[in-house]
mmCIF file of C-alpha atoms in Angstrom:
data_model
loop_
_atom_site.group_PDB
_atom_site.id
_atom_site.type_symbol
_atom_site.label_atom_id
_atom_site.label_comp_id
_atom_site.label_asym_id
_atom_site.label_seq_id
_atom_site.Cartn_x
_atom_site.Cartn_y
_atom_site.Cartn_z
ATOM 1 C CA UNK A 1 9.771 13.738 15.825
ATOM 2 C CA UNK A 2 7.692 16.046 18.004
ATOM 3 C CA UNK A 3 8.512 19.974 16.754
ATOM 4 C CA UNK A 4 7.737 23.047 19.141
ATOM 5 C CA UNK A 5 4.595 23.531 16.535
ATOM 6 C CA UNK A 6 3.267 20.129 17.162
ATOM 7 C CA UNK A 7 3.392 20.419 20.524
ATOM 8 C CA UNK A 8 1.731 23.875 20.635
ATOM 9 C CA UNK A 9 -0.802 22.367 17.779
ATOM 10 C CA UNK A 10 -1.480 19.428 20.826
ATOM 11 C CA UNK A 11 -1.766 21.508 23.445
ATOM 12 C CA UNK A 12 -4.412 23.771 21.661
ATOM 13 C CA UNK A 13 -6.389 20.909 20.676
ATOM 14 C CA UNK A 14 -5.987 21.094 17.387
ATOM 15 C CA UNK A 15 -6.306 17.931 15.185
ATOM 16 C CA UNK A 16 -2.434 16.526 15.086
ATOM 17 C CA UNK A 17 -2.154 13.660 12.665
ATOM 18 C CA UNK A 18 0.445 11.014 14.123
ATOM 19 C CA UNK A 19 1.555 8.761 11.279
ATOM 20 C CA UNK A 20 4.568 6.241 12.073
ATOM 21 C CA UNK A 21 6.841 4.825 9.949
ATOM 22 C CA UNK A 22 5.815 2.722 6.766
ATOM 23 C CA UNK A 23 5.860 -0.635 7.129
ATOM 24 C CA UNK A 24 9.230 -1.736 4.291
ATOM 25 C CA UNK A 25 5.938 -3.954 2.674
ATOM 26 C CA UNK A 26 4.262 -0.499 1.870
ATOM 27 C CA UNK A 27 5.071 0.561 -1.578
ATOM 28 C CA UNK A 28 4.156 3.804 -0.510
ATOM 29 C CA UNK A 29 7.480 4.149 1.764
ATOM 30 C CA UNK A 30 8.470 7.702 2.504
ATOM 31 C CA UNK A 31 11.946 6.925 0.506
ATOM 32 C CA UNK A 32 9.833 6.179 -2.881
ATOM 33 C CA UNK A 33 7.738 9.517 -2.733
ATOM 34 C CA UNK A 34 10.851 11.361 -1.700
ATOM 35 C CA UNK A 35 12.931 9.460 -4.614
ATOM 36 C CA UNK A 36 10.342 11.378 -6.962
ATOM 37 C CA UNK A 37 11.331 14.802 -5.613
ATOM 38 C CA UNK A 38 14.920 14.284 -5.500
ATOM 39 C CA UNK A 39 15.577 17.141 -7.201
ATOM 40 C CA UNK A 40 14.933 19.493 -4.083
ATOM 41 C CA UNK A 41 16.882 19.814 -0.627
ATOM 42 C CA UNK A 42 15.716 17.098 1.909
ATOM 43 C CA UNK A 43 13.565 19.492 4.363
ATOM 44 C CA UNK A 44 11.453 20.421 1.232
ATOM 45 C CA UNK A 45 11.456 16.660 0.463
ATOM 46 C CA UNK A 46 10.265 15.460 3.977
ATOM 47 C CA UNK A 47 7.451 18.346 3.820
ATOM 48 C CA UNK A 48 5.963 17.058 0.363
ATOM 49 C CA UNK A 49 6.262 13.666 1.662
ATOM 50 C CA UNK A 50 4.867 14.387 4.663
ATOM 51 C CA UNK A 51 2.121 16.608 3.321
ATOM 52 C CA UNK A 52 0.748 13.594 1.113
ATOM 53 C CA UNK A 53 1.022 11.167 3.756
ATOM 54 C CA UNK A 54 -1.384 13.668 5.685
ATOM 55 C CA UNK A 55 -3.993 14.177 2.271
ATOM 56 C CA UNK A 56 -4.236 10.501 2.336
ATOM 57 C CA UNK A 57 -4.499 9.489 5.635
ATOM 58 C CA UNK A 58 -6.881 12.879 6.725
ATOM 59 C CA UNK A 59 -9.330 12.113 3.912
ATOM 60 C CA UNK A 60 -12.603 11.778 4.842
ATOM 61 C CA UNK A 61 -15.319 10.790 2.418
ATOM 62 C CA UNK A 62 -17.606 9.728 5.252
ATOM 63 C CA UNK A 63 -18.345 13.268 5.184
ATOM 64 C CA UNK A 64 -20.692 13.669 2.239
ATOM 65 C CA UNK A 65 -23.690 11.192 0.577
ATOM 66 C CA UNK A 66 -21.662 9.422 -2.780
ATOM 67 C CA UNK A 67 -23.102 6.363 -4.737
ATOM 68 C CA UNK A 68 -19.566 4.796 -4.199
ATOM 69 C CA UNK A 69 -16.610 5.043 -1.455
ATOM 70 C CA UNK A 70 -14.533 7.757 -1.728
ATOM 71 C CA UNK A 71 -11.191 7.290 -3.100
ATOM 72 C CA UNK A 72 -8.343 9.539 -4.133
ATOM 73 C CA UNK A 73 -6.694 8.568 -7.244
ATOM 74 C CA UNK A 74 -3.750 10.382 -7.573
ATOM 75 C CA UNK A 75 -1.887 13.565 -5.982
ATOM 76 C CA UNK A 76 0.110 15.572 -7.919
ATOM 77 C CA UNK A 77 2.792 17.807 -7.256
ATOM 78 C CA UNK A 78 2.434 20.668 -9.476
ATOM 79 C CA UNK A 79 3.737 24.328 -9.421
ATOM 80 C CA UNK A 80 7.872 25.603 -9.043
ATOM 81 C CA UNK A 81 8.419 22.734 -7.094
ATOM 82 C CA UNK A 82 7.312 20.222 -9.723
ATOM 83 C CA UNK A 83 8.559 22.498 -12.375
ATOM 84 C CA UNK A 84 12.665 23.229 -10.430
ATOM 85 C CA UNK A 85 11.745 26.900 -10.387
ATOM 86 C CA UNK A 86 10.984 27.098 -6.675
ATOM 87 C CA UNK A 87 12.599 30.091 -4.351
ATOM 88 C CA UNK A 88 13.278 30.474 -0.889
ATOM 89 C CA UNK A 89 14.557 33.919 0.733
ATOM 90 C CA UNK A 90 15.029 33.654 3.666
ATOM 91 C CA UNK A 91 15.935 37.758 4.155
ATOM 92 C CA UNK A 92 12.472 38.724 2.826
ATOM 93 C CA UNK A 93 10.785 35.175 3.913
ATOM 94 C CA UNK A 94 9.168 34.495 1.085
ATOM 95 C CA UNK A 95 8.757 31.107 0.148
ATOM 96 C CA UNK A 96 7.367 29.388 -2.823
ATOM 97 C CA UNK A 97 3.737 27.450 -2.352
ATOM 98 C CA UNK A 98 3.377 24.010 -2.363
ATOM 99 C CA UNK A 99 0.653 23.132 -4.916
ATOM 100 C CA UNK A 100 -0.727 19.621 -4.213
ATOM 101 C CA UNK A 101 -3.618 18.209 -7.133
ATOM 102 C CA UNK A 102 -5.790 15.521 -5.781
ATOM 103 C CA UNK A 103 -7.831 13.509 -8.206
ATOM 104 C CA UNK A 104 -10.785 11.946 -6.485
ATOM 105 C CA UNK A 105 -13.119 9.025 -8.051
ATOM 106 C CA UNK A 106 -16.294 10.954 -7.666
ATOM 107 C CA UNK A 107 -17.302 15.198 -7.690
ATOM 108 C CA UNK A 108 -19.117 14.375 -4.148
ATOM 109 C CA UNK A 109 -15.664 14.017 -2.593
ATOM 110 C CA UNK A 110 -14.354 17.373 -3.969
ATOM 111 C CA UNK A 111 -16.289 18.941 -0.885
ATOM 112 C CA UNK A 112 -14.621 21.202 1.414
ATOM 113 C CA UNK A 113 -16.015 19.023 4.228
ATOM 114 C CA UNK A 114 -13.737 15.633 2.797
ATOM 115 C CA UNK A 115 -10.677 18.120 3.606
ATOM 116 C CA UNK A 116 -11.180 20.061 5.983
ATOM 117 C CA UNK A 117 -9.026 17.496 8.606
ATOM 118 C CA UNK A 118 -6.258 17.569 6.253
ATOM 119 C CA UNK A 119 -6.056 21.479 6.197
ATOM 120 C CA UNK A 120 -6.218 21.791 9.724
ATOM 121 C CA UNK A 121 -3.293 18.991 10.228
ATOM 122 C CA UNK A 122 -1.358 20.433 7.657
ATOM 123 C CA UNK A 123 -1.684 23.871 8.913
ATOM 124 C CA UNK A 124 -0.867 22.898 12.977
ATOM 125 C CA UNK A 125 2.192 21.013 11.051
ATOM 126 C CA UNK A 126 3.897 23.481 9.108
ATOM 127 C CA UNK A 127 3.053 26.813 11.472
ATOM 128 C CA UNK A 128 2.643 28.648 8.564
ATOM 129 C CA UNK A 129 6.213 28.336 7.312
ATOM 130 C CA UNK A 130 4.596 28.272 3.530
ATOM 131 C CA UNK A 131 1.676 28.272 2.343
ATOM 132 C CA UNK A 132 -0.004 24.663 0.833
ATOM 133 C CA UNK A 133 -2.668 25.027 -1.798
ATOM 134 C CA UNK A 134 -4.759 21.823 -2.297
ATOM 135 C CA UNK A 135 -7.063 21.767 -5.372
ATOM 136 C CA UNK A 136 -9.623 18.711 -6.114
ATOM 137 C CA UNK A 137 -10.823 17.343 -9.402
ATOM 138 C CA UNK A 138 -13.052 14.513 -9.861
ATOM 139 C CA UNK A 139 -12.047 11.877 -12.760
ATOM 140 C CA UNK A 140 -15.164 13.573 -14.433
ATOM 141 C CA UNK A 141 -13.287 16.910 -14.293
ATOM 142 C CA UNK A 142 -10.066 15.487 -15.756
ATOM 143 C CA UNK A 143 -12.155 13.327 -18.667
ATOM 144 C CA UNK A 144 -14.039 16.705 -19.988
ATOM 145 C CA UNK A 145 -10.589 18.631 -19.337
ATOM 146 C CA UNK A 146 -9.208 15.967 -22.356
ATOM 147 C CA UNK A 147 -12.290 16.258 -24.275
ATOM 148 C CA UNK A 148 -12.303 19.749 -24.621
ATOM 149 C CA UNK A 149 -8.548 19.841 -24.759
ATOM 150 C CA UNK A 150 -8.460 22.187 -21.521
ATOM 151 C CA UNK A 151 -4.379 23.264 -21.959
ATOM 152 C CA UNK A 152 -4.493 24.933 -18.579
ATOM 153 C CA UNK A 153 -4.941 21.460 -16.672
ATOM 154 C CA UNK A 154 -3.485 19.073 -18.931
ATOM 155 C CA UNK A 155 -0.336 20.718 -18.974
ATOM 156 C CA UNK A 156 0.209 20.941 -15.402
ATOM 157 C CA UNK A 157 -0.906 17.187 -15.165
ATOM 158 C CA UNK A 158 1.756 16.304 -17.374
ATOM 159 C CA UNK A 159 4.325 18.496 -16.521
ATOM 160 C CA UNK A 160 3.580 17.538 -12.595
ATOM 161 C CA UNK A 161 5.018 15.040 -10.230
ATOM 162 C CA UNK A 162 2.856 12.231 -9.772
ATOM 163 C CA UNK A 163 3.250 11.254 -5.717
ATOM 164 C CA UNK A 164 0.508 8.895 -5.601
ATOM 165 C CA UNK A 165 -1.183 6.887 -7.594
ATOM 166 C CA UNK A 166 -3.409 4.238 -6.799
ATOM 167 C CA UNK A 167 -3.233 1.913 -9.015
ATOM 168 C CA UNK A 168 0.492 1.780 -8.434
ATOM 169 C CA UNK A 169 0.769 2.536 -5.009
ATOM 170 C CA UNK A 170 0.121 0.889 -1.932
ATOM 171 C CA UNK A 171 -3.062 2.233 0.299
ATOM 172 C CA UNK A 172 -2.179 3.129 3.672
ATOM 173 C CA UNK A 173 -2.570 0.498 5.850
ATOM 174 C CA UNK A 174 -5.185 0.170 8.526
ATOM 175 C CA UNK A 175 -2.668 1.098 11.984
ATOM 176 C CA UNK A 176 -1.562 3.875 9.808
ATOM 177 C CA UNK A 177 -5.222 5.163 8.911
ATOM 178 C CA UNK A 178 -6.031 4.445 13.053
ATOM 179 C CA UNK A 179 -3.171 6.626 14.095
ATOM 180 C CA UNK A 180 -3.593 9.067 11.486
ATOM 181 C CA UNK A 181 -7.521 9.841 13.036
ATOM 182 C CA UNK A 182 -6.494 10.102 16.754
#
């Protein structure tokens, strides 16, 4: 599905991340992730999906020194699109942001360098049709945030839509992760 943006994104030389379809063994399939947002009209459905396929696949851990391999354990769809609240005028264009929370296994990958692919896909891919705000928290971040009862994240955690998890879903598989880079 090549849009006018993606083919002005190519042709610029920005980075264009080409993912195909999932595999029916992936339990990450598009369907399941989109399945979770149900509650929203199907473009804004293929975007989320499509956004997190991009976080995961764009992720790049290689980037910084870590005493483990980077891996991101959950995103989280969080904001008025998590919460049914979200607008869309299309007299005024304003749009509401998509607010994606990734939870990585170590602080080292919360570096801007681990995402910087991702942003730059994501931008090229929606030409700035709305805006996509990606926050990272380590597991450490998460673990104090219950200790010290920190309302603030907790509550958007729970009240947020979990689109991947990985010790439930599937990892991308390796043609996916190959395709993904080029």
């Amino acid at each position: 599905m090549d849009t006018a943006c993606t083919i002005r994104a190519r042709m610029r030389g920005s980075p264009v991340c080409e993912l195909q379809m999932t595999p029916p063994t992936d339990v990450y399939a598009r369907e399941v992730v989109m399945a979770r947002v149900n509650h929203l009209v199907r473009r804004k459905q293929n975007e989320i999906e499509r956004i997190a396929r991009i976080i995961r696949a764009c992720f790049e851990p290689e980037r910084v020194q870590a005493p483990q391999p980077g891996k991101i354990r959950r995103i989280i769809l969080i904001g008025p699109y998590a919460r049914r609240s979200w607008y869309e005028d299309r007299h005024t264009i304003q749009f509401s942001d998509y607010e994606f929370w990734i939870v990585v296994n170590h602080p080292a990958f919360k570096d801007e360098r681990c995402w910087q692919r991702a942003h730059d896909v994501i931008d090229s891919e929606l030409c700035n049709r709305c805006a996509v705000d990606i926050d990272v928290f380590s597991k450490a971040d998460i673990r104090i945030a219950r200790i010290e009862r920190d309302t603030f994240i907790l509550d958007r955690i729970e009240a947020g839509i979990t689109l991947y998890r990985a010790s439930r879903d599937a990892p991308l598989n390796e043609r996916e992760r190959r395709e993904a880079r080029q």
